[in-house]
Amino acid sequence: MKYKFLAIFLLISMVLSANSIFSYYGMANQYLGNDLYSAGMSDAGKNDLFRINTSYSNPSILTSSNKVIFSTATSFGKQNYYDDNGSSFKDDGFYLPYFTAAFPVLNHRFGLQYSLLYSGNLDTYGTGVFTSEDEEEFSYDTKNSIISNVFKVDLSYALKNRFVNIGIAGNYYLGHRIQYWEYDFENSTLLDSEYEKEELFKNPGYTLGLSKRLKSISFGLSYSSKVKLEGDVDYKYGFSNEPETVEEAVYLFEVPAKISAGFTWKFVETFKLHSTFDYQMWSDTDSYDKDTATFALGLSYDPLSGYGKWYESIPLRAGFSFRELPFEINNEPITELKGSFGFSAPLKSANKRIDFGVTYLTRGDKELHGISEDSLMFSIGVTGFDIFSKKAKKIAPRDIPKAD
C-alpha cells in the first residue's frame, strides 16, 4: 500500500488524540517537539546547554549529550469547552508528544526525533428536523467529527566545536485530515446517510540550527523551511462502494517557515532563567493568512547532587507562554495562554530521571468568538535508559590484605 507508514500514524492518532473546540476552523494545537523538562516551563529552555537537553527542534542542541540517550513522554488530561449560550462539555485528551534519541561519535552527534506538530480533533453531536414538501417533519440525530494531525520525523546531525555548535536536520512531515458526517433519521422508512472525506499528505523539509554556551549564558537559533505537503483525497459515500479518489496529487497543507531563538541565563549555581521566541510565517502559505509568534519565559531550579535534605534535591521548574492562533473567528484574533509546572525524580544512575509536568491552558473568548476552552494536562516522561552500553564489570584480580 502506498501509504502504509502514514496509515500506522493515522491509527495511532485515532487513539492518542489532542482535541480542541476550534478544530473545525483549523489545527489549534501546536507542539514544538521539546522535551518534558522544557514543557514544564511552557516550552522555554529548549536552548539550554547547561543540562543534557533532549529538545532537538534546534538540531545543534544534540551536542549537549556525550552518551547514547533516549527521551519520551505521554500527556493526558481534560479539556473543557464553552459557548456563548452557557453550554459546556468535558472531553478527554491523551497523546504521545515526542520521542528522541541521540548517538554521539567523537565530536559528531546523530539524532532521531518523532513529534506531534499540529493537531485538531473534535466530535460533535446534535439533533435536527427535516421538513418534506408536504410539510411533514422528520427528526434526526447528527454526528460531525474531524481528525487532523501533522507529525514530523527528524534525522539530525550536529557538530560540536569551540566556536559554535552547528546542526542540520532532514524533516519528514506526515499528515491527515478526516471529516465525517452522519445523519440518522428516527423514521426507519427514511434512508440514513453518512459521508467521509479523507486527506493524506506528506513531504520532506529541513532545519538548520546554531547554539553556543558561554560562562553563564546559553543561546540558540534555528530556521525550518516551508514545506508543501502533497497527497491524495478520498471521498466515501455510505461506505457501500469503493471510495472515489482524486487521482492527481494536490497540495493539501503547507507547513510554514519558522524562525526560533532563545537563551538560558544561569544567574546562580542552581537557578536558571529561560526564554524562547518562535515566529511562524503562515501568511506565506495557503493554509492560514496570519503570521504567529510564541513567547515563553521560565525559571528552573537544578540542585547540586548530594547536598541537603531529600526534598532539596528535587529539580523544579515553572513558566508561562503566550501565542496567537493563525486563524480568526468573527474577525477577532484568538489568544492562547499557558502556564506549566514540572519536577524530576532523579534515579541512581547518572543522566537518568523521570520527569513530571502539569499544564493549564486557556484559549479563546466566548464573548468574542462564541466559543472558548481550557484544559488541564498531566505529563510523565523518562530520559536516559541507554540500552546499548553496559556498566563495566570490575572483576580484575586484587590483593586482599591478611589480618595480623
Tab-separated table of C-alpha atoms in Angstrom:
chain	number	residue	atom	x	y	z
A	1	MET	CA	0.000	0.000	0.000
A	2	LYS	CA	1.299	3.453	-0.948
A	3	TYR	CA	0.746	4.978	2.498
A	4	LYS	CA	1.445	2.087	4.865
A	5	PHE	CA	3.762	4.130	7.037
A	6	LEU	CA	1.307	7.021	7.202
A	7	ALA	CA	-1.557	4.624	7.978
A	8	ILE	CA	0.279	3.449	11.100
A	9	PHE	CA	0.461	7.035	12.387
A	10	LEU	CA	-3.182	7.517	11.448
A	11	LEU	CA	-4.263	4.551	13.556
A	12	ILE	CA	-2.162	5.768	16.493
A	13	SER	CA	-3.608	9.271	16.279
A	14	MET	CA	-7.176	7.982	16.488
A	15	VAL	CA	-6.335	6.606	19.917
A	16	LEU	CA	-3.783	9.208	21.019
A	17	SER	CA	-5.547	12.458	20.226
A	18	ALA	CA	-5.198	16.109	21.144
A	19	ASN	CA	-8.598	17.787	20.989
A	20	SER	CA	-9.870	21.360	20.626
A	21	ILE	CA	-13.230	23.048	20.161
A	22	PHE	CA	-11.536	25.192	17.465
A	23	SER	CA	-10.763	22.138	15.298
A	24	TYR	CA	-13.377	22.992	12.638
A	25	TYR	CA	-11.567	26.284	11.997
A	26	GLY	CA	-8.021	24.870	11.922
A	27	MET	CA	-5.379	22.884	13.785
A	28	ALA	CA	-5.439	24.825	17.045
A	29	ASN	CA	-2.971	22.674	18.974
A	30	GLN	CA	0.712	23.280	18.352
A	31	TYR	CA	3.672	21.342	19.748
A	32	LEU	CA	7.292	22.378	19.381
A	33	GLY	CA	8.938	18.982	19.880
A	34	ASN	CA	10.520	19.977	23.184
A	35	ASP	CA	11.268	17.547	25.984
A	36	LEU	CA	9.273	17.415	29.211
A	37	TYR	CA	11.885	19.465	31.094
A	38	SER	CA	11.253	22.335	28.685
A	39	ALA	CA	7.490	21.677	28.539
A	40	GLY	CA	7.423	22.146	32.337
A	41	MET	CA	8.276	25.795	31.606
A	42	SER	CA	5.688	26.174	28.795
A	43	ASP	CA	8.396	25.322	26.199
A	44	ALA	CA	11.025	27.769	27.461
A	45	GLY	CA	14.520	26.333	27.905
A	46	LYS	CA	14.832	24.395	24.651
A	47	ASN	CA	18.241	26.055	24.018
A	48	ASP	CA	19.661	25.159	27.442
A	49	LEU	CA	23.179	23.686	27.120
A	50	PHE	CA	23.771	23.534	30.897
A	51	ARG	CA	21.987	20.152	31.004
A	52	ILE	CA	21.572	17.083	28.834
A	53	ASN	CA	18.888	18.590	26.649
A	54	THR	CA	16.699	16.265	24.567
A	55	SER	CA	14.777	19.069	22.787
A	56	TYR	CA	16.001	18.715	19.210
A	57	SER	CA	13.787	21.196	17.338
A	58	ASN	CA	17.129	23.021	17.112
A	59	PRO	CA	19.371	20.131	15.893
A	60	SER	CA	22.572	21.731	17.252
A	61	ILE	CA	21.290	21.001	20.794
A	62	LEU	CA	22.325	17.376	20.148
A	63	THR	CA	25.800	18.481	21.286
A	64	SER	CA	24.587	18.644	24.916
A	65	SER	CA	24.831	14.841	25.215
A	66	ASN	CA	28.013	12.777	25.399
A	67	LYS	CA	26.262	9.402	25.691
A	68	VAL	CA	23.554	7.499	23.880
A	69	ILE	CA	20.343	8.798	25.390
A	70	PHE	CA	16.606	8.377	24.864
A	71	SER	CA	13.673	10.508	25.949
A	72	THR	CA	9.904	10.203	25.593
A	73	ALA	CA	6.710	11.249	27.358
A	74	THR	CA	2.947	10.918	27.365
A	75	SER	CA	0.305	13.531	28.208
A	76	PHE	CA	-3.257	13.077	29.415
A	77	GLY	CA	-5.984	15.191	30.964
A	78	LYS	CA	-9.260	17.022	30.421
A	79	GLN	CA	-10.488	19.762	28.082
A	80	ASN	CA	-13.461	21.966	28.924
A	81	TYR	CA	-15.454	23.582	26.087
A	82	TYR	CA	-17.807	26.557	26.471
A	83	ASP	CA	-20.145	28.530	24.194
A	84	ASP	CA	-21.963	31.832	24.458
A	85	ASN	CA	-25.278	30.049	25.168
A	86	GLY	CA	-23.986	28.922	28.568
A	87	SER	CA	-23.404	25.313	27.491
A	88	SER	CA	-20.249	23.404	28.406
A	89	PHE	CA	-18.740	19.998	27.697
A	90	LYS	CA	-15.798	17.980	29.035
A	91	ASP	CA	-13.529	15.982	26.760
A	92	ASP	CA	-10.619	13.589	27.348
A	93	GLY	CA	-7.169	14.001	25.864
A	94	PHE	CA	-4.309	11.509	25.609
A	95	TYR	CA	-1.357	11.724	23.238
A	96	LEU	CA	2.351	10.995	22.728
A	97	PRO	CA	4.097	14.358	22.131
A	98	TYR	CA	7.615	13.177	21.226
A	99	PHE	CA	10.307	10.518	21.164
A	100	THR	CA	14.009	11.372	20.787
A	101	ALA	CA	17.316	9.521	20.630
A	102	ALA	CA	20.901	10.828	20.419
A	103	PHE	CA	24.028	8.934	19.353
A	104	PRO	CA	27.454	10.610	19.875
A	105	VAL	CA	30.570	9.701	17.870
A	106	LEU	CA	33.588	11.777	18.939
A	107	ASN	CA	32.653	15.415	18.173
A	108	HIS	CA	29.752	14.330	15.953
A	109	ARG	CA	26.170	13.828	17.106
A	110	PHE	CA	23.394	11.954	15.342
A	111	GLY	CA	19.775	12.174	16.373
A	112	LEU	CA	16.296	10.820	15.724
A	113	GLN	CA	13.087	12.538	16.739
A	114	TYR	CA	9.380	11.873	16.311
A	115	SER	CA	6.987	14.651	17.345
A	116	LEU	CA	3.359	15.650	17.032
A	117	LEU	CA	3.471	19.084	15.366
A	118	TYR	CA	-0.134	20.271	14.867
A	119	SER	CA	-3.481	18.732	15.719
A	120	GLY	CA	-7.181	19.444	15.983
A	121	ASN	CA	-9.706	16.691	16.738
A	122	LEU	CA	-13.338	17.006	17.747
A	123	ASP	CA	-16.625	15.043	17.769
A	124	THR	CA	-19.932	16.890	17.894
A	125	TYR	CA	-23.466	15.526	18.208
A	126	GLY	CA	-26.843	17.169	17.679
A	127	THR	CA	-30.436	16.811	16.549
A	128	GLY	CA	-32.437	18.390	13.752
A	129	VAL	CA	-35.741	18.371	11.927
A	130	PHE	CA	-36.243	17.816	8.194
A	131	THR	CA	-39.455	19.186	6.622
A	132	SER	CA	-40.760	17.457	3.492
A	133	GLU	CA	-42.582	19.110	0.591
A	134	ASP	CA	-45.935	18.235	2.155
A	135	GLU	CA	-44.706	19.906	5.395
A	136	GLU	CA	-44.289	16.653	7.279
A	137	GLU	CA	-41.490	16.857	9.850
A	138	PHE	CA	-38.887	14.127	10.457
A	139	SER	CA	-36.431	14.212	13.358
A	140	TYR	CA	-32.864	13.016	13.020
A	141	ASP	CA	-29.643	12.701	15.015
A	142	THR	CA	-26.421	14.021	13.525
A	143	LYS	CA	-22.736	13.441	14.189
A	144	ASN	CA	-19.874	15.541	12.841
A	145	SER	CA	-16.249	14.752	13.529
A	146	ILE	CA	-12.824	15.861	12.385
A	147	ILE	CA	-9.448	14.188	12.923
A	148	SER	CA	-6.487	16.286	11.788
A	149	ASN	CA	-2.833	15.822	12.718
A	150	VAL	CA	0.603	16.629	11.327
A	151	PHE	CA	3.559	14.564	12.551
A	152	LYS	CA	7.259	15.173	11.999
A	153	VAL	CA	10.154	12.711	11.900
A	154	ASP	CA	13.686	14.179	12.009
A	155	LEU	CA	17.077	12.699	11.224
A	156	SER	CA	19.650	15.132	12.627
A	157	TYR	CA	23.376	15.753	12.653
A	158	ALA	CA	25.335	18.182	14.838
A	159	LEU	CA	28.989	19.121	15.080
A	160	LYS	CA	30.388	20.229	18.420
A	161	ASN	CA	33.245	22.728	18.276
A	162	ARG	CA	34.654	25.553	20.386
A	163	PHE	CA	33.339	28.375	18.161
A	164	VAL	CA	29.666	27.494	17.665
A	165	ASN	CA	27.689	24.253	17.547
A	166	ILE	CA	26.178	23.550	14.119
A	167	GLY	CA	23.200	21.312	13.412
A	168	ILE	CA	21.154	20.221	10.405
A	169	ALA	CA	18.073	18.013	10.248
A	170	GLY	CA	16.120	16.379	7.478
A	171	ASN	CA	12.424	16.688	8.349
A	172	TYR	CA	9.734	14.383	7.003
A	173	TYR	CA	6.154	15.505	7.543
A	174	LEU	CA	3.195	13.119	7.627
A	175	GLY	CA	-0.351	14.351	7.967
A	176	HIS	CA	-4.007	13.556	7.565
A	177	ARG	CA	-7.382	15.258	7.819
A	178	ILE	CA	-10.571	13.179	8.066
A	179	GLN	CA	-14.008	14.796	8.098
A	180	TYR	CA	-17.076	12.664	8.813
A	181	TRP	CA	-20.825	13.443	8.713
A	182	GLU	CA	-23.664	11.136	9.740
A	183	TYR	CA	-27.468	11.630	9.694
A	184	ASP	CA	-29.673	9.081	11.468
A	185	PHE	CA	-33.464	9.521	10.998
A	186	GLU	CA	-35.842	8.322	13.685
A	187	ASN	CA	-38.275	7.220	10.991
A	188	SER	CA	-36.980	3.869	9.732
A	189	THR	CA	-38.572	4.409	6.303
A	190	LEU	CA	-36.115	7.207	5.559
A	191	LEU	CA	-32.623	6.499	4.332
A	192	ASP	CA	-29.833	7.337	6.759
A	193	SER	CA	-26.702	8.825	5.259
A	194	GLU	CA	-23.011	9.126	6.048
A	195	TYR	CA	-20.138	10.841	4.286
A	196	GLU	CA	-16.391	10.893	4.771
A	197	LYS	CA	-13.596	12.917	3.230
A	198	GLU	CA	-10.070	11.643	3.866
A	199	GLU	CA	-6.887	13.552	3.040
A	200	LEU	CA	-3.403	12.039	3.424
A	201	PHE	CA	-0.350	14.192	2.781
A	202	LYS	CA	3.431	14.151	3.186
A	203	ASN	CA	6.739	15.702	2.034
A	204	PRO	CA	10.279	16.481	3.291
A	205	GLY	CA	11.845	19.681	4.592
A	206	TYR	CA	14.913	20.763	6.550
A	207	THR	CA	16.017	22.626	9.688
A	208	LEU	CA	19.290	24.484	10.373
A	209	GLY	CA	20.480	25.366	13.862
A	210	LEU	CA	23.252	27.084	15.816
A	211	SER	CA	23.960	27.104	19.547
A	212	LYS	CA	26.671	28.266	21.899
A	213	ARG	CA	27.415	28.038	25.616
A	214	LEU	CA	29.386	30.783	27.323
A	215	LYS	CA	30.209	31.168	31.025
A	216	SER	CA	26.674	31.835	32.270
A	217	ILE	CA	24.704	32.159	29.023
A	218	SER	CA	23.490	29.545	26.566
A	219	PHE	CA	21.713	30.581	23.378
A	220	GLY	CA	20.394	29.032	20.190
A	221	LEU	CA	18.972	29.987	16.812
A	222	SER	CA	17.224	27.794	14.222
A	223	TYR	CA	15.364	28.021	10.915
A	224	SER	CA	12.885	25.487	9.498
A	225	SER	CA	11.882	25.573	5.843
A	226	LYS	CA	8.402	25.993	4.422
A	227	VAL	CA	7.029	22.704	3.102
A	228	LYS	CA	4.059	22.000	0.832
A	229	LEU	CA	2.521	18.675	1.836
A	230	GLU	CA	1.255	16.692	-1.132
A	231	GLY	CA	-1.223	13.831	-1.102
A	232	ASP	CA	-4.497	12.250	-2.132
A	233	VAL	CA	-8.148	12.833	-1.311
A	234	ASP	CA	-10.747	10.074	-0.864
A	235	TYR	CA	-14.495	10.710	-0.845
A	236	LYS	CA	-16.673	7.996	0.668
A	237	TYR	CA	-20.478	7.932	0.453
A	238	GLY	CA	-22.429	5.475	2.562
A	239	PHE	CA	-19.419	3.128	2.556
A	240	SER	CA	-21.226	0.696	0.251
A	241	ASN	CA	-18.974	1.348	-2.752
A	242	GLU	CA	-15.280	1.861	-3.334
A	243	PRO	CA	-14.145	5.377	-2.354
A	244	GLU	CA	-13.770	7.940	-5.090
A	245	THR	CA	-10.156	9.097	-5.236
A	246	VAL	CA	-8.740	12.275	-6.707
A	247	GLU	CA	-6.065	10.729	-8.930
A	248	GLU	CA	-3.908	13.807	-9.388
A	249	ALA	CA	-1.800	14.600	-6.332
A	250	VAL	CA	-2.566	18.007	-4.848
A	251	TYR	CA	-1.070	20.217	-2.149
A	252	LEU	CA	-3.324	19.781	0.876
A	253	PHE	CA	-1.439	21.586	3.648
A	254	GLU	CA	1.565	23.882	3.980
A	255	VAL	CA	3.908	23.927	6.969
A	256	PRO	CA	5.201	27.497	7.386
A	257	ALA	CA	8.814	28.584	7.577
A	258	LYS	CA	9.769	29.091	11.220
A	259	ILE	CA	12.486	31.088	12.988
A	260	SER	CA	13.249	30.217	16.622
A	261	ALA	CA	15.581	31.875	19.098
A	262	GLY	CA	16.182	31.556	22.806
A	263	PHE	CA	18.611	31.829	25.662
A	264	THR	CA	19.278	30.445	29.132
A	265	TRP	CA	20.937	32.515	31.854
A	266	LYS	CA	22.451	30.621	34.753
A	267	PHE	CA	22.488	33.506	37.211
A	268	VAL	CA	23.425	31.412	40.275
A	269	GLU	CA	24.733	27.877	40.638
A	270	THR	CA	21.316	26.237	40.910
A	271	PHE	CA	18.897	28.659	39.201
A	272	LYS	CA	18.395	29.391	35.509
A	273	LEU	CA	16.188	31.844	33.633
A	274	HIS	CA	14.927	30.713	30.217
A	275	SER	CA	13.276	32.499	27.309
A	276	THR	CA	12.260	31.383	23.795
A	277	PHE	CA	10.665	33.060	20.799
A	278	ASP	CA	9.142	31.273	17.783
A	279	TYR	CA	7.881	33.057	14.669
A	280	GLN	CA	5.887	31.145	12.036
A	281	MET	CA	5.240	32.704	8.610
A	282	TRP	CA	1.740	31.371	7.902
A	283	SER	CA	0.883	34.315	5.612
A	284	ASP	CA	3.316	32.894	3.056
A	285	THR	CA	1.271	29.657	2.865
A	286	ASP	CA	-2.163	28.610	1.609
A	287	SER	CA	-3.055	27.116	4.996
A	288	TYR	CA	-3.680	30.297	7.010
A	289	ASP	CA	-3.366	34.049	6.431
A	290	LYS	CA	-1.803	35.235	9.665
A	291	ASP	CA	1.791	35.009	10.933
A	292	THR	CA	2.061	33.900	14.554
A	293	ALA	CA	4.549	34.405	17.369
A	294	THR	CA	5.009	32.370	20.538
A	295	PHE	CA	6.841	33.781	23.542
A	296	ALA	CA	7.755	31.671	26.581
A	297	LEU	CA	9.532	32.537	29.845
A	298	GLY	CA	10.589	30.041	32.514
A	299	LEU	CA	12.587	29.565	35.708
A	300	SER	CA	14.282	26.323	36.776
A	301	TYR	CA	15.978	25.051	39.917
A	302	ASP	CA	18.583	22.292	39.465
A	303	PRO	CA	20.088	21.397	42.877
A	304	LEU	CA	23.613	20.154	43.378
A	305	SER	CA	23.725	16.389	43.738
A	306	GLY	CA	24.382	15.000	47.201
A	307	TYR	CA	23.580	18.150	49.202
A	308	GLY	CA	20.712	18.986	51.543
A	309	LYS	CA	17.564	17.096	52.504
A	310	TRP	CA	15.789	14.795	50.036
A	311	TYR	CA	13.235	17.464	49.137
A	312	GLU	CA	16.058	19.926	48.397
A	313	SER	CA	17.437	17.564	45.741
A	314	ILE	CA	14.306	17.638	43.516
A	315	PRO	CA	14.712	19.716	40.323
A	316	LEU	CA	11.810	22.164	39.899
A	317	ARG	CA	10.692	24.461	37.080
A	318	ALA	CA	7.777	26.669	36.038
A	319	GLY	CA	6.892	29.018	33.196
A	320	PHE	CA	4.240	30.602	31.022
A	321	SER	CA	3.741	31.313	27.316
A	322	PHE	CA	1.647	33.483	25.009
A	323	ARG	CA	0.535	32.656	21.452
A	324	GLU	CA	-1.950	33.851	18.845
A	325	LEU	CA	-3.543	31.241	16.589
A	326	PRO	CA	-3.041	31.570	12.798
A	327	PHE	CA	-6.785	31.961	12.116
A	328	GLU	CA	-9.545	34.212	13.413
A	329	ILE	CA	-13.241	33.863	14.295
A	330	ASN	CA	-15.632	36.778	13.761
A	331	ASN	CA	-12.585	38.769	12.589
A	332	GLU	CA	-11.231	38.557	16.134
A	333	PRO	CA	-7.772	37.124	16.943
A	334	ILE	CA	-7.629	34.030	19.148
A	335	THR	CA	-5.186	34.166	22.046
A	336	GLU	CA	-3.710	31.196	23.880
A	337	LEU	CA	-2.218	31.499	27.374
A	338	LYS	CA	-0.392	28.608	29.008
A	339	GLY	CA	1.175	28.053	32.428
A	340	SER	CA	3.243	24.995	33.360
A	341	PHE	CA	4.972	23.427	36.341
A	342	GLY	CA	7.323	20.446	36.411
A	343	PHE	CA	9.730	18.462	38.532
A	344	SER	CA	12.048	15.474	38.155
A	345	ALA	CA	12.773	12.339	40.117
A	346	PRO	CA	16.493	11.616	39.601
A	347	LEU	CA	17.403	7.946	39.515
A	348	LYS	CA	20.546	6.348	40.908
A	349	SER	CA	22.284	6.092	37.558
A	350	ALA	CA	23.672	9.325	36.123
A	351	ASN	CA	21.652	11.129	33.442
A	352	LYS	CA	18.541	9.033	34.117
A	353	ARG	CA	15.379	10.562	35.513
A	354	ILE	CA	11.606	10.534	35.454
A	355	ASP	CA	10.008	13.877	34.613
A	356	PHE	CA	6.551	15.121	35.591
A	357	GLY	CA	4.637	18.123	34.334
A	358	VAL	CA	1.301	19.917	34.741
A	359	THR	CA	-0.013	22.407	32.171
A	360	TYR	CA	-3.052	24.664	32.322
A	361	LEU	CA	-4.114	26.257	29.033
A	362	THR	CA	-6.867	28.691	28.113
A	363	ARG	CA	-7.783	29.601	24.540
A	364	GLY	CA	-10.360	31.958	23.026
A	365	ASP	CA	-13.106	34.173	24.412
A	366	LYS	CA	-16.739	33.063	24.181
A	367	GLU	CA	-17.888	36.698	24.134
A	368	LEU	CA	-15.755	37.434	21.044
A	369	HIS	CA	-15.645	34.062	19.295
A	370	GLY	CA	-18.794	32.349	20.556
A	371	ILE	CA	-16.671	29.503	21.951
A	372	SER	CA	-13.717	29.074	24.296
A	373	GLU	CA	-11.836	26.274	26.016
A	374	ASP	CA	-9.425	25.472	28.801
A	375	SER	CA	-7.538	22.310	29.674
A	376	LEU	CA	-5.531	20.738	32.469
A	377	MET	CA	-2.979	18.217	31.212
A	378	PHE	CA	-0.591	15.966	33.132
A	379	SER	CA	2.599	14.573	31.617
A	380	ILE	CA	5.096	11.898	32.595
A	381	GLY	CA	8.302	11.090	30.753
A	382	VAL	CA	11.610	9.308	31.015
A	383	THR	CA	15.113	10.372	29.990
A	384	GLY	CA	18.233	8.221	29.803
A	385	PHE	CA	17.984	4.453	29.755
A	386	ASP	CA	20.849	3.663	27.401
A	387	ILE	CA	20.144	0.157	26.074
A	388	PHE	CA	23.407	-0.073	24.121
A	389	SER	CA	26.044	0.310	26.825
A	390	LYS	CA	26.567	-1.780	29.933
A	391	LYS	CA	28.094	-0.966	33.262
A	392	ALA	CA	31.722	-2.012	33.411
A	393	LYS	CA	32.388	-5.132	35.476
A	394	LYS	CA	35.209	-4.658	37.958
A	395	ILE	CA	36.499	-8.243	38.140
A	396	ALA	CA	40.244	-7.694	37.829
A	397	PRO	CA	42.313	-9.639	40.442
A	398	ARG	CA	43.394	-7.704	43.507
A	399	ASP	CA	45.332	-8.407	46.704
A	400	ILE	CA	43.311	-8.808	49.866
A	401	PRO	CA	45.344	-7.964	52.988
A	402	LYS	CA	45.556	-10.671	55.655
A	403	ALA	CA	44.645	-9.974	59.236
A	404	ASP	CA	47.528	-9.884	61.783
